[in-house]
Coordinates of C-alpha atoms and ligand atoms in Angstrom, one line a residue:
Chain A
X1 CA 189.7 -15.2 165.7
X2 CA 189.3 -17.9 163.1
X3 CA 187.2 -20.8 164.2
X4 CA 185.2 -18.8 166.7
X5 CA 182.6 -16.1 166.5
X6 CA 180.1 -14.2 168.7
X7 CA 176.5 -14.5 167.3
X8 CA 173.1 -13.6 168.5
X9 CA 171.1 -16.8 168.8
X10 CA 167.3 -16.6 168.2
X11 CA 165.2 -19.6 169.1
X12 CA 162.2 -20.9 167.2
X13 CA 159.9 -23.9 166.9
X14 CA 160.2 -26.0 163.8
X15 CA 157.4 -28.2 162.4
X16 CA 159.6 -31.4 162.2
X17 CA 160.8 -30.8 165.7
X18 CA 157.2 -30.6 166.9
X19 CA 156.5 -33.9 165.2
X20 CA 159.5 -35.6 166.7
X21 CA 158.8 -34.1 170.1
X22 CA 155.3 -35.6 170.1
X23 CA 156.9 -39.0 169.4
X24 CA 159.3 -38.7 172.3
X25 CA 162.1 -36.5 173.4
X26 CA 164.6 -39.3 173.9
X27 CA 164.5 -40.3 170.2
X28 CA 167.3 -39.7 167.6
X29 CA 164.8 -37.9 165.5
X30 CA 164.1 -35.3 168.2
X31 CA 167.8 -34.7 168.6
X32 CA 168.4 -34.4 164.9
X33 CA 165.7 -31.7 164.7
X34 CA 166.6 -29.9 167.9
X35 CA 170.4 -30.0 168.4
X36 CA 171.1 -27.8 165.4
X37 CA 172.1 -24.2 164.8
X38 CA 171.5 -22.5 161.4
X39 CA 174.3 -20.2 160.5
X40 CA 174.7 -17.5 157.8
X41 CA 176.7 -18.6 154.8
X42 CA 179.4 -16.0 155.4
X43 CA 179.7 -16.8 159.1
X44 CA 179.9 -20.6 158.4
X45 CA 182.7 -19.9 155.9
X46 CA 184.6 -17.7 158.3
X47 CA 184.3 -20.4 161.0
X48 CA 185.6 -22.9 158.6
X49 CA 182.7 -25.2 159.3
X50 CA 181.0 -27.6 156.9
X51 CA 177.2 -28.0 156.8
X52 CA 176.3 -30.7 159.3
X53 CA 179.6 -30.5 161.3
X54 CA 179.3 -30.3 165.1
X55 CA 180.1 -26.9 166.6
X56 CA 180.3 -25.7 170.2
X57 CA 177.9 -23.1 171.4
X58 CA 178.8 -21.4 174.6
X59 CA 177.4 -18.7 176.9
X60 CA 177.9 -17.7 180.5
X61 CA 175.2 -20.2 181.4
X62 CA 176.3 -23.3 179.6
X63 CA 177.8 -25.1 176.7
X64 CA 176.5 -27.6 174.1
X65 CA 177.7 -29.3 171.0
X66 CA 175.1 -29.1 168.1
X67 CA 175.2 -29.6 164.4
X68 CA 175.8 -26.5 162.2
X69 CA 173.4 -26.0 159.3
X70 CA 173.9 -23.7 156.4
X71 CA 171.0 -21.2 156.0
X72 CA 169.7 -20.5 152.5
X73 CA 169.1 -16.9 153.4
X74 CA 171.8 -14.5 154.6
X75 CA 171.7 -13.4 158.2
X76 CA 175.2 -12.4 159.3
X77 CA 175.8 -12.4 163.0
X78 CA 172.6 -14.1 163.7
X79 CA 172.0 -17.8 164.3
X80 CA 168.8 -19.7 164.6
X81 CA 168.2 -22.6 166.9
X82 CA 165.1 -24.6 167.7
X83 CA 163.9 -24.0 171.2
X84 CA 164.7 -27.2 173.1
X85 CA 166.7 -28.6 176.1
X86 CA 169.8 -27.8 174.0
X87 CA 169.0 -24.1 173.7
X88 CA 167.8 -24.1 177.3
X89 CA 171.4 -24.9 178.4
X90 CA 172.6 -21.6 177.0
X91 CA 169.8 -19.3 178.2
X92 CA 170.4 -17.2 181.3
X93 CA 168.0 -18.0 184.2
X94 CA 168.0 -14.3 185.2
X95 CA 164.6 -12.9 185.6
X96 CA 163.9 -9.4 184.5
X97 CA 162.3 -7.0 187.0
X98 CA 158.9 -7.4 185.4
X99 CA 159.3 -11.1 186.0
X100 CA 159.8 -11.8 182.3
X101 CA 162.2 -14.5 181.3
X102 CA 163.7 -14.0 177.9
X103 CA 164.0 -17.5 176.3
X104 CA 164.0 -16.2 172.8
X105 CA 167.5 -14.6 172.1
X106 CA 170.9 -14.5 173.6
X107 CA 174.6 -13.9 172.7
X108 CA 176.7 -17.0 172.3
X109 CA 180.2 -18.0 171.1
X110 CA 180.2 -20.5 168.3
X111 CA 183.4 -22.4 167.6
X112 CA 184.8 -25.4 166.0
X113 CA 185.1 -28.4 168.3
X114 CA 188.9 -29.0 168.4
X115 CA 188.4 -32.5 169.8
X116 CA 185.6 -33.2 167.3
X117 CA 183.2 -33.7 170.1
X118 CA 179.9 -35.4 169.2
X119 CA 176.6 -33.6 169.5
X120 CA 175.5 -33.4 173.2
X121 CA 173.1 -36.2 173.9
X122 CA 169.7 -35.6 175.5
X123 CA 170.7 -38.1 178.2
X124 CA 173.7 -35.9 179.1
X125 CA 171.4 -32.9 179.4
X126 CA 169.0 -34.9 181.6
X127 CA 171.9 -35.9 183.8
X128 CA 173.1 -32.2 184.1
X129 CA 169.6 -31.2 185.2
X130 CA 169.4 -34.0 187.8
X131 CA 173.0 -33.7 189.1
X132 CA 173.2 -33.0 192.8
Chain B
X1 CA 134.6 -37.1 163.8
X2 CA 137.5 -36.9 166.3
X3 CA 139.3 -33.9 167.8
X4 CA 143.0 -33.3 167.8
X5 CA 144.6 -31.8 170.9
X6 CA 148.0 -31.5 169.3
X7 CA 147.8 -27.7 169.4
X8 CA 145.4 -25.0 170.4
X9 CA 143.5 -25.0 167.1
X10 CA 141.7 -28.1 168.4
X11 CA 140.8 -29.3 164.9
X12 CA 137.4 -31.0 165.0
X13 CA 137.3 -32.7 161.6
X14 CA 139.6 -35.7 162.2
X15 CA 138.8 -39.1 161.0
X16 CA 140.8 -42.0 162.5
X17 CA 140.8 -45.8 162.2
X18 CA 142.3 -47.9 165.0
X19 CA 144.1 -51.0 164.0
X20 CA 144.6 -53.2 167.1
X21 CA 145.1 -50.3 169.5
X22 CA 147.4 -48.5 167.0
X23 CA 146.5 -45.5 164.9
X24 CA 145.8 -46.7 161.3
X25 CA 144.4 -44.5 158.5
X26 CA 143.7 -40.8 159.5
X27 CA 142.2 -37.9 157.6
X28 CA 142.7 -34.2 158.0
X29 CA 145.5 -34.5 160.6
X30 CA 148.6 -32.3 159.9
X31 CA 152.0 -33.8 160.5
X32 CA 152.1 -32.5 164.1
X33 CA 148.7 -33.9 164.7
X34 CA 149.6 -37.2 163.3
X35 CA 152.6 -37.3 165.6
X36 CA 150.3 -36.5 168.5
X37 CA 148.0 -39.3 167.6
X38 CA 150.9 -41.8 167.1
X39 CA 152.3 -40.8 170.5
X40 CA 149.5 -42.8 172.0
X41 CA 151.7 -45.8 171.9
X42 CA 155.1 -44.1 172.7
X43 CA 156.8 -43.2 175.9
X44 CA 153.7 -43.5 178.1
X45 CA 154.1 -42.5 181.8
X46 CA 153.9 -45.1 184.5
X47 CA 152.9 -44.4 188.1
X48 CA 156.2 -44.2 190.1
X49 CA 157.6 -43.1 193.5
X50 CA 161.3 -42.3 193.6
X51 CA 161.8 -43.9 190.2
X52 CA 160.2 -47.3 191.1
X53 CA 156.9 -48.3 189.5
X54 CA 154.0 -48.5 191.9
X55 CA 150.2 -48.9 191.6
X56 CA 148.2 -45.8 190.7
X57 CA 146.6 -45.6 194.2
X58 CA 150.0 -45.6 195.9
X59 CA 151.2 -42.9 193.4
X60 CA 148.1 -40.8 194.2
X61 CA 148.6 -41.1 198.0
X62 CA 152.3 -40.4 197.8
X63 CA 151.6 -37.3 195.6
X64 CA 149.1 -36.1 198.3
X65 CA 151.8 -36.6 200.9
X66 CA 154.3 -34.5 199.0
X67 CA 151.8 -31.7 198.6
X68 CA 150.4 -31.8 202.1
X69 CA 153.8 -31.4 203.7
X70 CA 154.6 -28.2 201.8
X71 CA 154.6 -24.7 203.2
X72 CA 155.1 -23.0 199.8
X73 CA 153.6 -25.1 197.2
X74 CA 153.5 -24.3 193.4
X75 CA 150.9 -25.9 191.1
X76 CA 152.3 -25.4 187.6
X77 CA 151.4 -26.4 184.0
X78 CA 147.7 -26.8 183.1
X79 CA 147.9 -25.9 179.4
X80 CA 147.5 -29.5 178.3
X81 CA 144.6 -30.1 180.8
X82 CA 140.9 -30.2 180.2
X83 CA 138.8 -27.3 181.5
X84 CA 137.4 -29.5 184.2
X85 CA 140.9 -30.4 185.5
X86 CA 141.9 -26.8 185.3
X87 CA 138.9 -25.8 187.4
X88 CA 139.8 -28.4 190.1
X89 CA 143.4 -27.2 189.9
X90 CA 142.4 -23.6 190.7
X91 CA 140.1 -25.0 193.5
X92 CA 143.0 -26.9 194.9
X93 CA 145.3 -23.8 194.9
X94 CA 142.5 -22.0 196.8
X95 CA 142.0 -24.8 199.3
X96 CA 145.7 -25.3 199.9
X97 CA 146.5 -21.5 199.9
X98 CA 149.3 -21.9 197.4
X99 CA 150.7 -20.5 194.2
X100 CA 149.4 -21.4 190.7
X101 CA 151.1 -20.5 187.4
X102 CA 151.4 -21.7 183.9
X103 CA 153.9 -21.4 181.0
X104 CA 152.1 -18.2 179.9
X105 CA 154.1 -16.4 182.6
X106 CA 157.1 -16.7 180.2
X107 CA 155.2 -16.6 177.0
X108 CA 152.0 -14.8 175.9
X109 CA 150.3 -14.4 179.3
X110 CA 150.3 -10.6 179.1
X111 CA 148.8 -10.5 175.6
X112 CA 146.0 -12.9 176.6
X113 CA 145.3 -11.0 179.8
X114 CA 145.1 -7.7 177.9
X115 CA 142.6 -9.4 175.6
X116 CA 140.5 -10.8 178.4
X117 CA 140.4 -7.4 180.1
X118 CA 138.9 -6.0 176.9
X119 CA 141.9 -3.7 176.2
X120 CA 142.8 -5.5 172.9
X121 CA 139.9 -6.3 170.5
X122 CA 139.6 -10.0 169.5
X123 CA 137.4 -12.2 167.3
X124 CA 136.9 -15.8 166.5
X125 CA 138.6 -17.9 163.8
X126 CA 135.2 -18.1 162.1
X127 CA 135.2 -14.3 161.8
X128 CA 138.7 -14.5 160.4
X129 CA 137.7 -17.1 157.7
X130 CA 134.6 -15.2 156.7
X131 CA 135.7 -11.6 156.9
X132 CA 139.4 -11.0 157.3
X133 CA 141.3 -9.5 154.3
X134 CA 144.6 -9.0 156.1
X135 CA 146.3 -11.5 158.3
X136 CA 149.4 -10.2 160.1
X137 CA 151.6 -12.9 161.8
X138 CA 153.7 -11.0 164.2
X139 CA 156.6 -13.0 165.7
X140 CA 154.4 -15.9 164.9
X141 CA 155.0 -18.9 162.6
X142 CA 151.8 -20.9 162.7
X143 CA 152.8 -22.9 159.6
X144 CA 155.2 -24.7 162.1
X145 CA 153.4 -24.3 165.4
X146 CA 149.7 -24.5 164.4
X147 CA 150.1 -26.2 161.0
X148 CA 146.4 -25.9 159.8
X149 CA 146.0 -22.2 160.9
X150 CA 146.5 -20.8 157.4
X151 CA 144.5 -23.5 155.6
X152 CA 141.5 -23.7 158.0
X153 CA 141.2 -20.0 159.0
X154 CA 143.6 -17.3 158.2
X155 CA 144.8 -17.3 154.6
X156 CA 143.8 -20.0 152.2
X157 CA 140.1 -20.7 152.8
X158 CA 137.2 -19.1 151.1
X159 CA 134.7 -17.5 153.5
X160 CA 131.4 -15.6 153.4
X161 CA 132.9 -12.3 152.3
X162 CA 136.1 -13.8 151.1
X163 CA 135.0 -16.0 148.2
X164 CA 138.3 -15.7 146.4
X165 CA 140.5 -16.7 149.3
X166 CA 144.1 -16.0 149.3
X167 CA 144.3 -15.6 145.5
X168 CA 142.6 -12.2 145.6
X169 CA 140.8 -11.6 148.8
X170 CA 143.5 -12.0 151.5
X171 CA 146.9 -10.6 152.2
X172 CA 149.4 -12.2 154.5
X173 CA 151.9 -10.0 156.3
X174 CA 154.7 -11.5 158.4
X175 CA 156.8 -9.5 160.8
X176 CA 159.7 -11.7 162.0
X177 CA 163.4 -12.0 162.7
X178 CA 163.6 -15.2 160.6
X179 CA 162.3 -16.1 157.2
X180 CA 160.0 -18.7 158.6
X181 CA 157.8 -21.1 156.6
X182 CA 154.9 -18.6 157.2
X183 CA 157.1 -15.8 155.9
X184 CA 157.8 -17.9 152.7
X185 CA 154.1 -18.0 152.1
X186 CA 153.7 -14.3 152.7
X187 CA 156.4 -13.7 150.1
X188 CA 156.5 -9.9 149.5
X189 CA 154.5 -9.4 152.7
X190 CA 157.5 -10.4 154.8
X191 CA 159.1 -7.7 156.9
X192 CA 162.4 -8.8 158.4
X193 CA 163.3 -7.1 161.6
X194 CA 166.3 -7.4 163.8
X195 CA 166.0 -9.3 167.2
X196 CA 164.2 -7.0 169.6
X197 CA 163.3 -4.7 166.7
X198 CA 159.5 -5.1 167.2
X199 CA 159.2 -1.8 169.1
X200 CA 160.9 0.2 166.4
X201 CA 158.7 -1.5 163.8
X202 CA 155.6 -0.5 165.8
X203 CA 156.9 3.1 166.0
X204 CA 157.5 3.2 162.2
X205 CA 154.1 1.8 161.4
X206 CA 152.4 4.2 163.8
X207 CA 154.2 7.1 162.1
X208 CA 153.1 5.8 158.7
X209 CA 149.5 5.4 159.8
X210 CA 149.7 8.9 161.2
X211 CA 150.7 10.3 157.8
X212 CA 154.4 10.8 158.6
X213 CA 157.4 9.5 156.8
X214 CA 158.7 6.4 158.7
X215 CA 162.3 6.3 159.9
X216 CA 163.1 2.9 158.2
X217 CA 165.4 1.9 155.5
X218 CA 162.8 0.7 153.0
X219 CA 160.3 3.7 153.3
X220 CA 158.4 2.6 150.2
X221 CA 157.6 -0.8 151.6
X222 CA 156.5 0.6 154.9
X223 CA 154.3 3.3 153.2
X224 CA 152.7 0.6 151.1
X225 CA 152.0 -1.5 154.2
X226 CA 150.4 1.6 155.8
X227 CA 148.2 2.1 152.7
X228 CA 147.2 -1.6 152.6
X229 CA 146.2 -1.6 156.3
X230 CA 144.3 1.6 156.0
X231 CA 142.4 0.2 153.0
X232 CA 141.7 -3.2 154.6
X233 CA 138.1 -3.9 155.7
X234 CA 139.0 -6.3 158.6
X235 CA 142.5 -7.2 159.7
X236 CA 143.7 -9.7 162.3
X237 CA 147.0 -9.8 164.1
X238 CA 148.2 -13.2 165.2
X239 CA 150.8 -12.9 167.9
X240 CA 153.5 -15.3 168.7
X241 CA 156.4 -15.8 171.1
X242 CA 158.6 -13.6 169.0
X243 CA 156.5 -10.6 169.8
X244 CA 155.9 -11.5 173.4
X245 CA 159.6 -11.9 174.1
X246 CA 160.6 -8.8 172.2
X247 CA 158.3 -6.5 174.1
X248 CA 159.4 -8.0 177.4
X249 CA 156.3 -7.4 179.3
X250 CA 155.6 -3.9 177.9
X251 CA 152.5 -4.0 175.8
X252 CA 151.5 -0.3 175.7
X253 CA 153.0 0.5 172.3
X254 CA 151.3 -2.6 170.8
X255 CA 148.0 -1.7 172.4
X256 CA 148.3 1.9 171.0
X257 CA 149.1 0.6 167.5
X258 CA 146.0 -1.7 167.5
X259 CA 144.0 1.3 168.8
X260 CA 145.3 3.4 165.9
X261 CA 144.4 0.7 163.4
X262 CA 140.9 0.6 164.8
X263 CA 140.5 4.3 164.3
X264 CA 141.2 3.7 160.6
X265 CA 139.5 0.4 160.1
X266 CA 138.7 -2.8 162.1
X267 CA 141.5 -4.9 163.6
X268 CA 141.5 -7.8 166.1
X269 CA 144.2 -9.8 167.9
X270 CA 144.3 -13.5 168.4
X271 CA 147.3 -15.0 170.2
X272 CA 148.7 -18.3 168.8
X273 CA 149.0 -20.1 172.1
X274 CA 151.1 -23.2 172.6
X275 CA 149.4 -26.0 174.5
X276 CA 146.0 -27.1 173.4
X277 CA 144.1 -25.5 176.4
X278 CA 146.4 -22.6 177.4
X279 CA 143.5 -20.3 176.7
X280 CA 141.3 -22.4 178.9
X281 CA 143.6 -22.1 181.9
X282 CA 144.1 -18.4 181.4
X283 CA 140.3 -17.9 181.2
X284 CA 139.6 -20.1 184.2
X285 CA 142.1 -18.3 186.5
X286 CA 141.1 -14.9 185.1
X287 CA 137.4 -15.6 185.9
X288 CA 138.4 -16.5 189.5
X289 CA 141.1 -13.8 190.1
X290 CA 141.3 -11.2 187.3
X291 CA 144.7 -12.6 186.3
X292 CA 145.7 -15.2 183.8
X293 CA 148.8 -16.6 185.7
X294 CA 151.2 -16.0 188.6
X295 CA 148.6 -16.0 191.4
X296 CA 149.1 -16.8 195.1
X297 CA 146.1 -17.8 197.2
X298 CA 148.2 -17.7 200.4
X299 CA 146.6 -14.6 202.0
X300 CA 143.6 -13.9 199.8
X301 CA 144.4 -13.4 196.1
X302 CA 147.8 -11.9 195.3
X303 CA 149.4 -11.6 191.9
X304 CA 152.8 -10.6 190.7
X305 CA 156.1 -11.6 189.1
X306 CA 157.2 -13.2 192.4
X307 CA 154.6 -15.9 191.8
X308 CA 155.8 -16.8 188.3
X309 CA 157.7 -20.1 188.2
X310 CA 161.0 -18.4 187.3
X311 CA 161.0 -16.5 190.6
X312 CA 158.9 -18.7 192.8
X313 CA 161.3 -21.7 192.5
X314 CA 163.5 -19.9 195.0
X315 CA 160.8 -19.9 197.6
X316 CA 158.8 -23.1 197.0
X317 CA 159.4 -26.4 198.8
X318 CA 157.1 -28.6 196.6
X319 CA 155.7 -28.5 193.1
X320 CA 153.0 -30.3 191.2
X321 CA 153.4 -30.0 187.4
X322 CA 150.4 -31.0 185.4
X323 CA 150.6 -31.7 181.6
X324 CA 153.7 -29.5 181.1
X325 CA 157.4 -30.0 180.7
X326 CA 159.1 -27.0 182.3
X327 CA 162.4 -28.9 182.9
X328 CA 162.8 -29.1 179.1
X329 CA 162.0 -25.4 178.4
X330 CA 163.3 -23.4 181.4
X331 CA 166.9 -22.2 181.4
X332 CA 169.2 -25.0 182.7
X333 CA 169.9 -23.1 186.0
X334 CA 166.1 -23.0 186.7
X335 CA 165.5 -26.5 185.5
X336 CA 168.2 -27.7 188.0
X337 CA 166.4 -25.8 190.8
X338 CA 163.1 -27.4 189.8
X339 CA 164.7 -30.9 189.8
X340 CA 165.9 -30.4 193.4
X341 CA 162.4 -29.6 194.7
X342 CA 160.1 -32.5 195.7
X343 CA 157.9 -32.8 192.7
X344 CA 154.8 -34.5 191.6
X345 CA 154.4 -34.8 187.8
X346 CA 151.0 -35.6 186.3
X347 CA 151.2 -36.3 182.6
X348 CA 150.2 -38.7 179.8
X349 CA 153.8 -39.2 178.6
X350 CA 157.3 -39.4 179.9
X351 CA 159.1 -36.1 179.8
X352 CA 162.2 -34.3 181.2
X353 CA 160.0 -33.1 184.1
X354 CA 158.5 -36.5 184.9
X355 CA 162.1 -38.0 184.9
X356 CA 163.1 -35.5 187.5
X357 CA 159.9 -36.0 189.7
X358 CA 159.6 -37.8 193.0
X359 CA 156.2 -39.0 192.1
X360 CA 154.6 -39.5 188.7
X361 CA 151.0 -40.1 188.0
X362 CA 149.8 -41.0 184.5
X363 CA 146.7 -39.7 182.8
X364 CA 144.8 -40.4 179.6
X365 CA 145.4 -38.3 176.5
X366 CA 142.5 -35.9 176.3
X367 CA 140.6 -36.0 173.0
X368 CA 141.7 -39.5 172.3
X369 CA 141.4 -41.6 175.5
X370 CA 139.3 -39.2 177.5
X371 CA 136.6 -36.7 176.8
X372 CA 136.3 -33.2 178.1
X373 CA 136.3 -29.6 177.0
X374 CA 138.8 -26.9 176.2
X375 CA 139.0 -23.3 174.8
X376 CA 140.5 -23.0 171.4
X377 CA 143.2 -20.3 171.1
X378 CA 140.6 -17.8 169.9
X379 CA 138.5 -18.5 173.1
X380 CA 135.8 -20.7 171.5
X381 CA 134.8 -23.6 173.7
X382 CA 134.9 -27.1 172.2
X383 CA 133.8 -30.4 173.7
X384 CA 135.2 -33.7 172.8
X385 CA 134.6 -37.4 173.5
X386 CA 137.0 -40.2 173.9
X387 CA 137.5 -42.2 170.7
X388 CA 139.4 -45.1 172.1
X389 CA 139.1 -47.2 175.2
X390 CA 141.9 -46.8 177.8
X391 CA 142.9 -47.8 181.3
X392 CA 144.4 -44.4 182.0
X393 CA 142.3 -42.1 184.2
X394 CA 141.1 -38.8 182.8
X395 CA 143.1 -35.8 184.1
X396 CA 140.2 -34.4 186.1
X397 CA 139.8 -37.6 188.0
X398 CA 143.5 -37.8 188.9
X399 CA 143.6 -34.2 190.1
X400 CA 140.4 -34.7 192.1
X401 CA 141.7 -37.8 193.7
X402 CA 145.0 -36.1 194.7
X403 CA 143.0 -33.1 196.1
X404 CA 140.8 -35.4 198.1
X405 CA 143.8 -37.3 199.5
X406 CA 145.5 -34.0 200.5
Ligands
SF4_1 S1 146.6 -28.0 163.4 FE1 146.9 -28.5 165.6 S2 144.9 -29.3 166.2 FE2 144.9 -29.3 163.9 S3 145.6 -31.3 163.3 FE3 147.4 -30.1 163.5 S4 148.2 -30.4 165.6 FE4 146.1 -31.1 165.5

C-alpha cells in the first residue's frame, strides 16, 4: 500500500540526544533529537515522505508521530530510532520467559499522517503514562 | 581536577571554572559531559508530596511512610548513586525484606554478572590503552554513549606497547546493525549484521577461528577477520546494548567464542555500561548475594526474573526509584503500571519518573555538588570530591535518613 510500510525498528542512543537529555527531557532540543525515525532512501520514496516530514509509527502497543529522516546509508526494511519515551510507546511490555525485556527492536507500521498531525509532544506522552 | 559523572568512564581530568554558580570555562569535557555539567542549573528536583512542594524533612518522612506501609516493596535504580548510597540501599532492602533491582535487568546485567563470576575474562582501561591492539565494539557505539572511550583508552591513544596508536598499532572492529559513529571510525572494520544476527555472526566467527569456511556472504572479509584476531597480541571486546538485547539472556555462545579467542591469543571483555556507577551497584549486590540484579530479601536471598522490575511491577505495592528514570525507558504499558504504584523518587533532577511519583526527594549531583566513590565501567574504583557548594544533600545522606525514618 502506498503511504504505509512495515519496518523493523531498531533503537539506539545518539550523542546529541544524550546532550539534550542531560539538559532536560522537556526541552524542544530533546524532542528534536528523540522524536525521529531514520528511514532508508528507497523506503522513504515509496512512502512518499520528505525528509523532516512527520510520519505515524504504530505497533500493537502504541502510536506516535515522529519526524522522518533520510538515512545516508541504505537499509531497506529497517528503521532506526533513538531510544526515548517516543520509542517506548511502541515497545511491547511482554517479558520473555528468561525475564528479558527486548527494548531494542520491534516491527512497526510507518505511514504518512493524513491529517498532517504534529510530532507527538513529550507532555502528551507524560499524560498517557499518568492517565488513570 | 574535577570528575565527570556524565557516563561510566568517570573522566578524572576535568577542569572547570564557576561563574556565579554557573559553569564557565571547562577543559576536557566531551559534549555529553558538558551537558551533564550545565544541567546543574536546569530542571532541578524539589521536595514534593502529591505534587505540592514541601520541606525536605516532610518529604523524607512521607517517603518513609510510603515504604513502611508496603508488603511488596521494590527498590529500583542505583546506577547514578555513589557506592556509599548503593551500600545503604542494599542494607535497606535486607532490613525491609524487599526486592532490589536496577536497569541492568533489562540491559547488560548478565554480561556483568558473567564477568564478576570469572566466566568471562576482563581487564582495565589502562591495560587497554597500554597493550590492546584490537578493539571490538559489539553492539556498542561508545562514540555516542561514552564519547571519550576511543580517545582516552580504546583506539586513538598511544600506550606503553602501543606507541603508534591507531595509525599503526590498533585495529577497530565494529559489529553492529547500524553504521554508527563508531562504525564510521572503524571504516573497513565495520561488520554490518541484521537485527538479531549476533548469534549467526558468532557461529561464523567460531567456524573461521576453527579453520572452517564460514557460512556468510562475504567469506573473504570474515576469513581476514579471523586471521587478524588470531594474530593479535591482546584484544578487547566492548559490549553494548545491541549485543545484550540480541542474545536475549543466552550468553553461552558468546562465552564460548571468547574462550576460543583465548585459546589462540589473549582477549578480554569490558561492558560499556550506561549510568556512571552501574558497575558499582552490580558489584555491591554481587558481593552481598552473588547476583548483580533482581534480588529479593523477603525469605533469605532469592534471585530470578520474577524480581526484575518488568515482572515485579505486577506484584509490588510501593516503589522507591533512586537516580534512575524507568518511566522514560520502560515500554509504555509498564511505565503506566509503575505510575499507578505509590512511588518515592530520589533524584537530582526532574524526570518522567519523578513527575509520576507520590513523593520526590532531591539530592546533590555526585562529582559536582557531593563527593563519593564509584566503580568505572571496567571495575576500577574512583573517588571524587565536591567541586561546588550546594544546599542539596548527598544521596547517601538522603537514603540513610529515609531508612532511619522507616
Ligand atoms: S566521556 Fe563520559 S565521563 Fe568523560 S567527559 Fe564525557 S560524559 Fe563525562
